[in-house]
């Protein structure tokens, strides 16, 4: 699970900005990072910055993006519908840590700093065993 790449910050009233130049570079770097990870599904919120973040990965892997709403997701259904899959979830600084916390059923991860776009949260669910870790990918 990742947060979207760097966004344009020139207009505070724009609630759906696109990626800036650094964000486009990061999106391409995410593509390279995920190329050998056998991702079978990509989930994204319906915002320009999240969709642009996954677009290079989606195109390289030949996958469609599944839209989700962080406020309307049933985490147990998510787990059941993705059993045996390797999925990528892209969201926001205030939604991805909560998503991880819900999956691991523990409040471990705090909101991501607004200038941090390099967190990668890895959650593995195998039978009743749950493992998770946070790494930085620059």
CSV table of C-alpha atoms in Angstrom, one decimal:
chain,number,residue,atom,x,y,z
A,1,UNK,CA,0.0,0.0,0.0
A,2,UNK,CA,1.3,3.4,-1.0
A,3,UNK,CA,0.3,7.0,-0.9
A,4,UNK,CA,0.1,8.8,-4.2
A,5,UNK,CA,3.2,10.5,-5.6
A,6,UNK,CA,4.0,14.2,-5.2
A,7,UNK,CA,1.1,16.5,-6.3
A,8,UNK,CA,0.9,20.0,-7.7
A,9,UNK,CA,0.6,22.4,-4.7
A,10,UNK,CA,0.2,25.7,-6.5
A,11,UNK,CA,-3.5,26.1,-5.9
A,12,UNK,CA,-4.8,25.4,-2.4
A,13,UNK,CA,-8.4,25.4,-3.6
A,14,UNK,CA,-7.8,22.6,-6.0
A,15,UNK,CA,-9.0,19.4,-4.2
A,16,UNK,CA,-8.0,17.1,-7.1
A,17,UNK,CA,-4.5,18.2,-8.3
A,18,UNK,CA,-2.5,16.2,-10.8
A,19,UNK,CA,1.1,15.0,-10.1
A,20,UNK,CA,3.9,17.4,-10.3
A,21,UNK,CA,7.2,16.7,-12.2
A,22,UNK,CA,8.7,14.9,-9.1
A,23,UNK,CA,5.4,12.9,-8.8
A,24,UNK,CA,5.6,11.7,-12.4
A,25,UNK,CA,9.2,10.6,-11.8
A,26,UNK,CA,8.1,8.8,-8.6
A,27,UNK,CA,5.2,7.1,-10.4
A,28,UNK,CA,7.7,5.7,-13.0
A,29,UNK,CA,10.0,4.6,-10.2
A,30,UNK,CA,7.0,2.8,-8.5
A,31,UNK,CA,6.4,1.0,-11.8
A,32,UNK,CA,10.0,-0.2,-11.8
A,33,UNK,CA,9.8,-1.3,-8.2
A,34,UNK,CA,6.6,-3.2,-8.7
A,35,UNK,CA,7.4,-4.8,-12.0
A,36,UNK,CA,8.6,-8.1,-10.5
A,37,UNK,CA,6.1,-8.3,-7.7
A,38,UNK,CA,3.4,-10.2,-9.6
A,39,UNK,CA,0.6,-7.7,-8.7
A,40,UNK,CA,-2.7,-9.1,-9.9
A,41,UNK,CA,-5.0,-6.2,-8.8
A,42,UNK,CA,-4.6,-2.5,-8.3
A,43,UNK,CA,-6.9,-0.4,-6.1
A,44,UNK,CA,-7.0,3.4,-6.2
A,45,UNK,CA,-9.2,6.2,-5.0
A,46,UNK,CA,-10.8,8.2,-7.7
A,47,UNK,CA,-8.5,11.2,-7.7
A,48,UNK,CA,-6.1,12.4,-10.5
A,49,UNK,CA,-3.0,12.1,-8.2
A,50,UNK,CA,-3.7,8.4,-7.2
A,51,UNK,CA,-4.8,7.4,-10.7
A,52,UNK,CA,-1.7,9.0,-12.2
A,53,UNK,CA,0.5,7.2,-9.6
A,54,UNK,CA,-0.8,3.8,-10.7
A,55,UNK,CA,-1.1,4.4,-14.4
A,56,UNK,CA,2.5,3.4,-15.4
A,57,UNK,CA,2.1,0.2,-13.3
A,58,UNK,CA,-1.4,-0.5,-14.7
A,59,UNK,CA,-0.2,-0.1,-18.2
A,60,UNK,CA,3.0,-2.1,-17.8
A,61,UNK,CA,1.1,-5.0,-16.1
A,62,UNK,CA,-2.0,-4.8,-18.4
A,63,UNK,CA,-4.3,-4.4,-15.4
A,64,UNK,CA,-7.4,-2.3,-14.8
A,65,UNK,CA,-7.6,-0.1,-11.8
A,66,UNK,CA,-10.4,-0.9,-9.3
A,67,UNK,CA,-11.7,2.2,-7.7
A,68,UNK,CA,-12.5,2.2,-4.0
A,69,UNK,CA,-13.7,4.7,-1.4
A,70,UNK,CA,-11.8,4.7,1.9
A,71,UNK,CA,-14.9,5.7,3.8
A,72,UNK,CA,-17.1,2.9,2.3
A,73,UNK,CA,-14.7,-0.1,2.3
A,74,UNK,CA,-15.6,-3.3,4.2
A,75,UNK,CA,-12.2,-4.6,5.2
A,76,UNK,CA,-13.3,-8.2,5.8
A,77,UNK,CA,-14.8,-8.3,2.3
A,78,UNK,CA,-11.6,-6.8,0.9
A,79,UNK,CA,-9.6,-9.5,2.6
A,80,UNK,CA,-11.9,-12.3,1.3
A,81,UNK,CA,-12.1,-11.0,-2.2
A,82,UNK,CA,-8.3,-10.8,-2.5
A,83,UNK,CA,-7.4,-14.1,-0.9
A,84,UNK,CA,-4.4,-15.5,-2.8
A,85,UNK,CA,-3.8,-12.3,-4.6
A,86,UNK,CA,-0.9,-9.7,-4.6
A,87,UNK,CA,-2.6,-6.4,-4.6
A,88,UNK,CA,-1.5,-2.8,-4.7
A,89,UNK,CA,-3.6,-0.2,-2.9
A,90,UNK,CA,-3.0,3.5,-3.5
A,91,UNK,CA,-4.5,6.2,-1.4
A,92,UNK,CA,-3.7,9.2,0.7
A,93,UNK,CA,-1.7,10.4,3.7
A,94,UNK,CA,-4.7,10.1,6.0
A,95,UNK,CA,-6.2,6.9,4.5
A,96,UNK,CA,-3.4,4.4,3.8
A,97,UNK,CA,-2.2,4.1,7.4
A,98,UNK,CA,-5.8,3.5,8.5
A,99,UNK,CA,-6.3,0.9,5.8
A,100,UNK,CA,-3.2,-0.9,7.1
A,101,UNK,CA,-4.4,-0.6,10.7
A,102,UNK,CA,-7.8,-2.1,9.7
A,103,UNK,CA,-6.2,-5.0,7.9
A,104,UNK,CA,-3.9,-5.9,10.8
A,105,UNK,CA,-6.6,-5.1,13.4
A,106,UNK,CA,-4.2,-2.9,15.4
A,107,UNK,CA,-3.6,0.9,15.6
A,108,UNK,CA,0.1,0.9,14.8
A,109,UNK,CA,0.5,3.4,11.9
A,110,UNK,CA,-0.1,7.1,12.2
A,111,UNK,CA,-1.0,9.5,9.4
A,112,UNK,CA,1.8,10.0,6.9
A,113,UNK,CA,3.5,13.4,6.9
A,114,UNK,CA,2.2,15.5,4.1
A,115,UNK,CA,5.6,15.8,2.4
A,116,UNK,CA,6.3,12.0,2.5
A,117,UNK,CA,5.5,10.1,-0.6
A,118,UNK,CA,7.9,7.2,-0.2
A,119,UNK,CA,6.2,4.9,2.4
A,120,UNK,CA,5.4,1.4,1.3
A,121,UNK,CA,3.3,-0.7,3.7
A,122,UNK,CA,3.5,-4.4,3.2
A,123,UNK,CA,0.8,-6.5,4.7
A,124,UNK,CA,0.7,-10.3,4.4
A,125,UNK,CA,-2.3,-12.3,5.5
A,126,UNK,CA,-1.7,-16.1,5.5
A,127,UNK,CA,-4.5,-18.1,7.1
A,128,UNK,CA,-4.6,-16.6,10.6
A,129,UNK,CA,-1.1,-15.2,10.5
A,130,UNK,CA,-0.7,-11.4,9.8
A,131,UNK,CA,2.6,-9.7,9.2
A,132,UNK,CA,3.3,-6.1,8.3
A,133,UNK,CA,6.1,-3.7,7.8
A,134,UNK,CA,6.8,-0.2,6.6
A,135,UNK,CA,9.7,0.5,4.3
A,136,UNK,CA,10.8,3.7,2.5
A,137,UNK,CA,11.3,3.5,-1.2
A,138,UNK,CA,13.0,6.5,-2.8
